[in-house]
Amino acid sequence: MKKVLIINASVRNGRSYSRKLTQLFVDNWKVKYPDDTFTFREVGTEIIPGIDASWIGGAFIKPASRTEDDHKALALSNELVKELKEHDVYVVATPMYNWSIPSGLKAYIDQVMRINETWKFRSGVPDGDYVGLLENKKMFILSSRGDTGYGENEKNEHMNFQTTYLKFIFGVMGVKDLTVFSLDNEEFGGEIFENSKKEIFETIRSIG
């Protein structure tokens, strides 16, 4: 039995296509792995606070030296990090906002990107050699985008700060088994978008 963590990042509810991808993923996964369990973490419609000076002050000192105020500043971060460590499969569903990710998802990443918790320096000192501490995890990125051509070797690849960033940042934290599914052309609608939906929906249904 595996534990699946679903992270929804869209600020929309009913009209969100990234959320539709999430529901399709969950429905499909439940059929194929009925014993697996799900946890839903909302970072789009619920506020994830950004890090501040108190957070930094607590995160970058040794745990034994932390004060009560330090522990208070890190309370949510500790909860989110613990959640990541306890789950086997991550599903991040996110729209592309201005060629990047929603602010809530960025705030979430800042909360979980914790030195000596989700990553560390290999040598123990800053040297640019990062070691991820989230081991044996599998991740799916479900993205929705208004335009097209953001994939590898495509014309808009250089403008994709959404999935490329997520792959990099979770890779630093140790997630190497990572798959991206992108629903493109939402802005255009019509037949071109319907074809995109049909293709990506069929792909998600084939997972597992």
CSV table of C-alpha atoms in Angstrom, one decimal:
chain,number,residue,atom,x,y,z
A,1,MET,CA,0.0,0.0,0.0
A,2,LYS,CA,1.3,3.4,-0.9
A,3,LYS,CA,0.4,6.9,0.3
A,4,VAL,CA,-0.4,9.4,-2.4
A,5,LEU,CA,0.0,13.2,-1.7
A,6,ILE,CA,-2.1,15.4,-4.0
A,7,ILE,CA,-1.1,19.1,-4.2
A,8,ASN,CA,-3.6,21.4,-5.9
A,9,ALA,CA,-2.3,24.8,-6.9
A,10,SER,CA,-5.0,26.4,-9.0
A,11,VAL,CA,-6.8,29.5,-7.5
A,12,ARG,CA,-9.9,28.4,-9.4
A,13,ASN,CA,-12.2,25.5,-8.4
A,14,GLY,CA,-14.9,24.4,-10.9
A,15,ARG,CA,-13.3,26.0,-14.0
A,16,SER,CA,-9.8,24.7,-13.2
A,17,TYR,CA,-8.5,22.2,-15.7
A,18,SER,CA,-5.5,21.3,-13.5
A,19,ARG,CA,-8.1,20.2,-10.9
A,20,LYS,CA,-9.9,18.2,-13.6
A,21,LEU,CA,-6.6,16.4,-14.3
A,22,THR,CA,-6.2,15.7,-10.6
A,23,GLN,CA,-9.7,14.2,-10.4
A,24,LEU,CA,-9.0,12.0,-13.4
A,25,PHE,CA,-5.7,10.9,-11.9
A,26,VAL,CA,-7.2,10.0,-8.5
A,27,ASP,CA,-10.2,8.1,-10.1
A,28,ASN,CA,-7.8,6.2,-12.3
A,29,TRP,CA,-5.3,5.4,-9.5
A,30,LYS,CA,-8.1,4.2,-7.1
A,31,VAL,CA,-9.2,1.7,-9.7
A,32,LYS,CA,-5.7,0.3,-10.2
A,33,TYR,CA,-4.5,0.6,-6.6
A,34,PRO,CA,-7.6,0.4,-4.4
A,35,ASP,CA,-5.6,-0.1,-1.2
A,36,ASP,CA,-3.6,3.1,-1.6
A,37,THR,CA,-4.5,6.1,0.5
A,38,PHE,CA,-4.7,9.8,-0.4
A,39,THR,CA,-3.9,13.1,1.3
A,40,PHE,CA,-5.0,16.4,-0.3
A,41,ARG,CA,-2.9,19.5,0.3
A,42,GLU,CA,-4.5,22.7,-0.9
A,43,VAL,CA,-2.1,25.5,-1.9
A,44,GLY,CA,-4.2,27.4,-4.4
A,45,THR,CA,-7.5,28.3,-2.6
A,46,GLU,CA,-6.0,28.2,0.9
A,47,ILE,CA,-3.2,30.6,1.9
A,48,ILE,CA,0.3,29.2,2.4
A,49,PRO,CA,2.2,32.0,4.1
A,50,GLY,CA,5.5,33.1,2.7
A,51,ILE,CA,8.7,32.7,4.6
A,52,ASP,CA,9.9,35.6,6.7
A,53,ALA,CA,12.8,36.7,8.8
A,54,SER,CA,11.6,34.6,11.8
A,55,TRP,CA,11.3,31.5,9.6
A,56,ILE,CA,14.8,32.0,8.2
A,57,GLY,CA,16.2,32.6,11.7
A,58,GLY,CA,14.8,29.3,12.8
A,59,ALA,CA,15.5,27.2,9.8
A,60,PHE,CA,19.2,27.9,9.5
A,61,ILE,CA,20.3,27.1,13.0
A,62,LYS,CA,20.8,23.7,14.6
A,63,PRO,CA,17.5,22.2,16.0
A,64,ALA,CA,19.0,22.0,19.5
A,65,SER,CA,19.5,25.7,19.5
A,66,ARG,CA,16.0,26.7,18.4
A,67,THR,CA,13.9,28.8,20.8
A,68,GLU,CA,10.2,28.5,21.3
A,69,ASP,CA,9.7,31.4,18.8
A,70,ASP,CA,11.8,29.5,16.3
A,71,HIS,CA,9.7,26.4,16.6
A,72,LYS,CA,6.5,28.4,16.3
A,73,ALA,CA,7.8,30.1,13.1
A,74,LEU,CA,8.6,26.6,11.6
A,75,ALA,CA,5.4,24.8,12.7
A,76,LEU,CA,3.7,24.8,9.3
A,77,SER,CA,7.0,24.0,7.5
A,78,ASN,CA,7.6,21.1,9.8
A,79,GLU,CA,4.1,19.8,9.1
A,80,LEU,CA,4.6,20.0,5.4
A,81,VAL,CA,8.0,18.4,5.4
A,82,LYS,CA,6.7,15.6,7.5
A,83,GLU,CA,3.9,15.1,5.1
A,84,LEU,CA,6.4,14.8,2.2
A,85,LYS,CA,8.5,12.3,4.0
A,86,GLU,CA,5.6,10.1,4.9
A,87,HIS,CA,4.2,9.8,1.4
A,88,ASP,CA,5.4,7.7,-1.5
A,89,VAL,CA,3.8,9.4,-4.5
A,90,TYR,CA,3.4,13.1,-5.1
A,91,VAL,CA,1.0,14.6,-7.6
A,92,VAL,CA,1.4,18.4,-8.2
A,93,ALA,CA,-1.4,19.8,-10.2
A,94,THR,CA,-0.8,23.4,-11.4
A,95,PRO,CA,-1.7,25.9,-14.1
A,96,MET,CA,0.9,28.0,-15.8
A,97,TYR,CA,0.6,31.6,-14.6
A,98,ASN,CA,2.7,34.1,-16.5
A,99,TRP,CA,5.0,31.3,-17.7
A,100,SER,CA,5.6,30.1,-14.1
A,101,ILE,CA,3.7,28.7,-11.2
A,102,PRO,CA,1.0,30.2,-8.9
A,103,SER,CA,2.3,32.2,-5.9
A,104,GLY,CA,0.7,29.7,-3.5
A,105,LEU,CA,2.8,26.8,-4.9
A,106,LYS,CA,5.9,28.9,-4.7
A,107,ALA,CA,5.2,29.7,-1.1
A,108,TYR,CA,4.7,26.0,-0.5
A,109,ILE,CA,8.0,25.2,-2.1
A,110,ASP,CA,9.8,27.8,0.1
A,111,GLN,CA,8.2,26.1,3.2
A,112,VAL,CA,9.5,22.6,2.3
A,113,MET,CA,12.9,23.5,0.8
A,114,ARG,CA,14.6,22.9,4.1
A,115,ILE,CA,18.4,22.4,4.5
A,116,ASN,CA,19.1,19.1,6.3
A,117,GLU,CA,15.4,18.2,6.1
A,118,THR,CA,14.7,17.8,2.4
A,119,TRP,CA,18.2,18.5,1.0
A,120,LYS,CA,21.7,19.1,2.2
A,121,PHE,CA,25.2,20.0,1.0
A,122,ARG,CA,27.2,16.8,0.3
A,123,SER,CA,30.3,18.1,2.1
A,124,GLY,CA,28.4,19.8,4.9
A,125,VAL,CA,29.5,23.3,3.7
A,126,PRO,CA,28.1,25.4,0.8
A,127,ASP,CA,29.7,24.0,-2.3
A,128,GLY,CA,26.9,23.8,-4.9
A,129,ASP,CA,26.8,20.0,-4.5
A,130,TYR,CA,23.3,19.2,-3.3
A,131,VAL,CA,22.0,15.9,-2.0
A,132,GLY,CA,18.3,15.3,-1.9
A,133,LEU,CA,16.9,13.7,1.2
A,134,LEU,CA,13.5,12.6,-0.1
A,135,GLU,CA,14.3,9.1,-1.2
A,136,ASN,CA,12.4,6.6,-3.2
A,137,LYS,CA,9.6,9.0,-4.2
A,138,LYS,CA,7.6,9.0,-7.4
A,139,MET,CA,6.1,12.3,-8.7
A,140,PHE,CA,3.6,13.3,-11.3
A,141,ILE,CA,3.2,16.9,-12.5
A,142,LEU,CA,-0.2,17.7,-14.0
A,143,SER,CA,0.1,21.0,-15.7
A,144,SER,CA,-2.5,23.1,-17.7
A,145,ARG,CA,-1.3,25.9,-20.0
A,146,GLY,CA,-3.0,28.4,-22.3
A,147,ASP,CA,-0.6,28.1,-25.2
A,148,THR,CA,1.5,25.3,-26.6
A,149,GLY,CA,5.1,24.5,-27.5
A,150,TYR,CA,6.6,24.5,-24.0
A,151,GLY,CA,8.0,21.0,-24.1
A,152,GLU,CA,11.6,19.8,-24.5
A,153,ASN,CA,13.0,21.1,-27.9
A,154,GLU,CA,9.8,22.9,-28.7
A,155,LYS,CA,9.6,26.6,-29.7
A,156,ASN,CA,8.5,28.0,-26.3
A,157,GLU,CA,10.7,25.8,-24.2
A,158,HIS,CA,12.8,28.8,-23.1
A,159,MET,CA,9.6,30.4,-21.7
A,160,ASN,CA,8.6,27.4,-19.5
A,161,PHE,CA,9.4,28.3,-15.9
A,162,GLN,CA,6.6,26.0,-14.7
A,163,THR,CA,7.4,22.3,-15.2
A,164,THR,CA,11.1,22.9,-15.7
A,165,TYR,CA,11.3,24.7,-12.4
A,166,LEU,CA,9.3,22.0,-10.6
A,167,LYS,CA,11.4,19.2,-12.0
A,168,PHE,CA,14.6,21.0,-10.9
A,169,ILE,CA,13.5,22.0,-7.4
A,170,PHE,CA,12.0,18.6,-6.5
A,171,GLY,CA,15.0,17.0,-8.1
A,172,VAL,CA,17.3,18.9,-5.7
A,173,MET,CA,15.2,17.4,-2.9
A,174,GLY,CA,15.8,13.9,-4.2
A,175,VAL,CA,12.8,13.2,-6.4
A,176,LYS,CA,14.2,11.6,-9.6
A,177,ASP,CA,11.3,9.4,-10.7
A,178,LEU,CA,9.2,12.2,-12.2
A,179,THR,CA,6.7,12.4,-15.0
A,180,VAL,CA,5.1,15.4,-16.6
A,181,PHE,CA,1.6,15.5,-18.2
A,182,SER,CA,0.6,18.9,-19.8
A,183,LEU,CA,-2.8,20.0,-21.1
A,184,ASP,CA,-2.1,22.7,-23.6
A,185,ASN,CA,-4.1,25.2,-25.7
A,186,GLU,CA,-6.7,26.1,-23.1
A,187,GLU,CA,-6.6,29.7,-24.2
A,188,PHE,CA,-7.6,28.8,-27.7
A,189,GLY,CA,-10.5,26.5,-26.9
A,190,GLY,CA,-12.4,24.9,-29.8
A,191,GLU,CA,-11.2,21.8,-31.6
A,192,ILE,CA,-7.5,22.3,-30.9
A,193,PHE,CA,-8.1,22.3,-27.1
A,194,GLU,CA,-10.5,19.4,-27.3
A,195,ASN,CA,-7.8,17.4,-29.1
A,196,SER,CA,-5.4,18.3,-26.4
A,197,LYS,CA,-7.8,17.2,-23.7
A,198,LYS,CA,-8.5,13.9,-25.4
A,199,GLU,CA,-4.8,13.1,-25.7
A,200,ILE,CA,-3.8,14.0,-22.2
A,201,PHE,CA,-6.9,12.3,-20.6
A,202,GLU,CA,-6.1,9.1,-22.4
A,203,THR,CA,-2.5,9.4,-21.3
A,204,ILE,CA,-3.5,9.8,-17.6
A,205,ARG,CA,-5.9,6.9,-17.8
A,206,SER,CA,-3.0,4.7,-18.9
A,207,ILE,CA,-0.9,5.4,-15.8
A,208,GLY,CA,0.0,2.4,-13.8
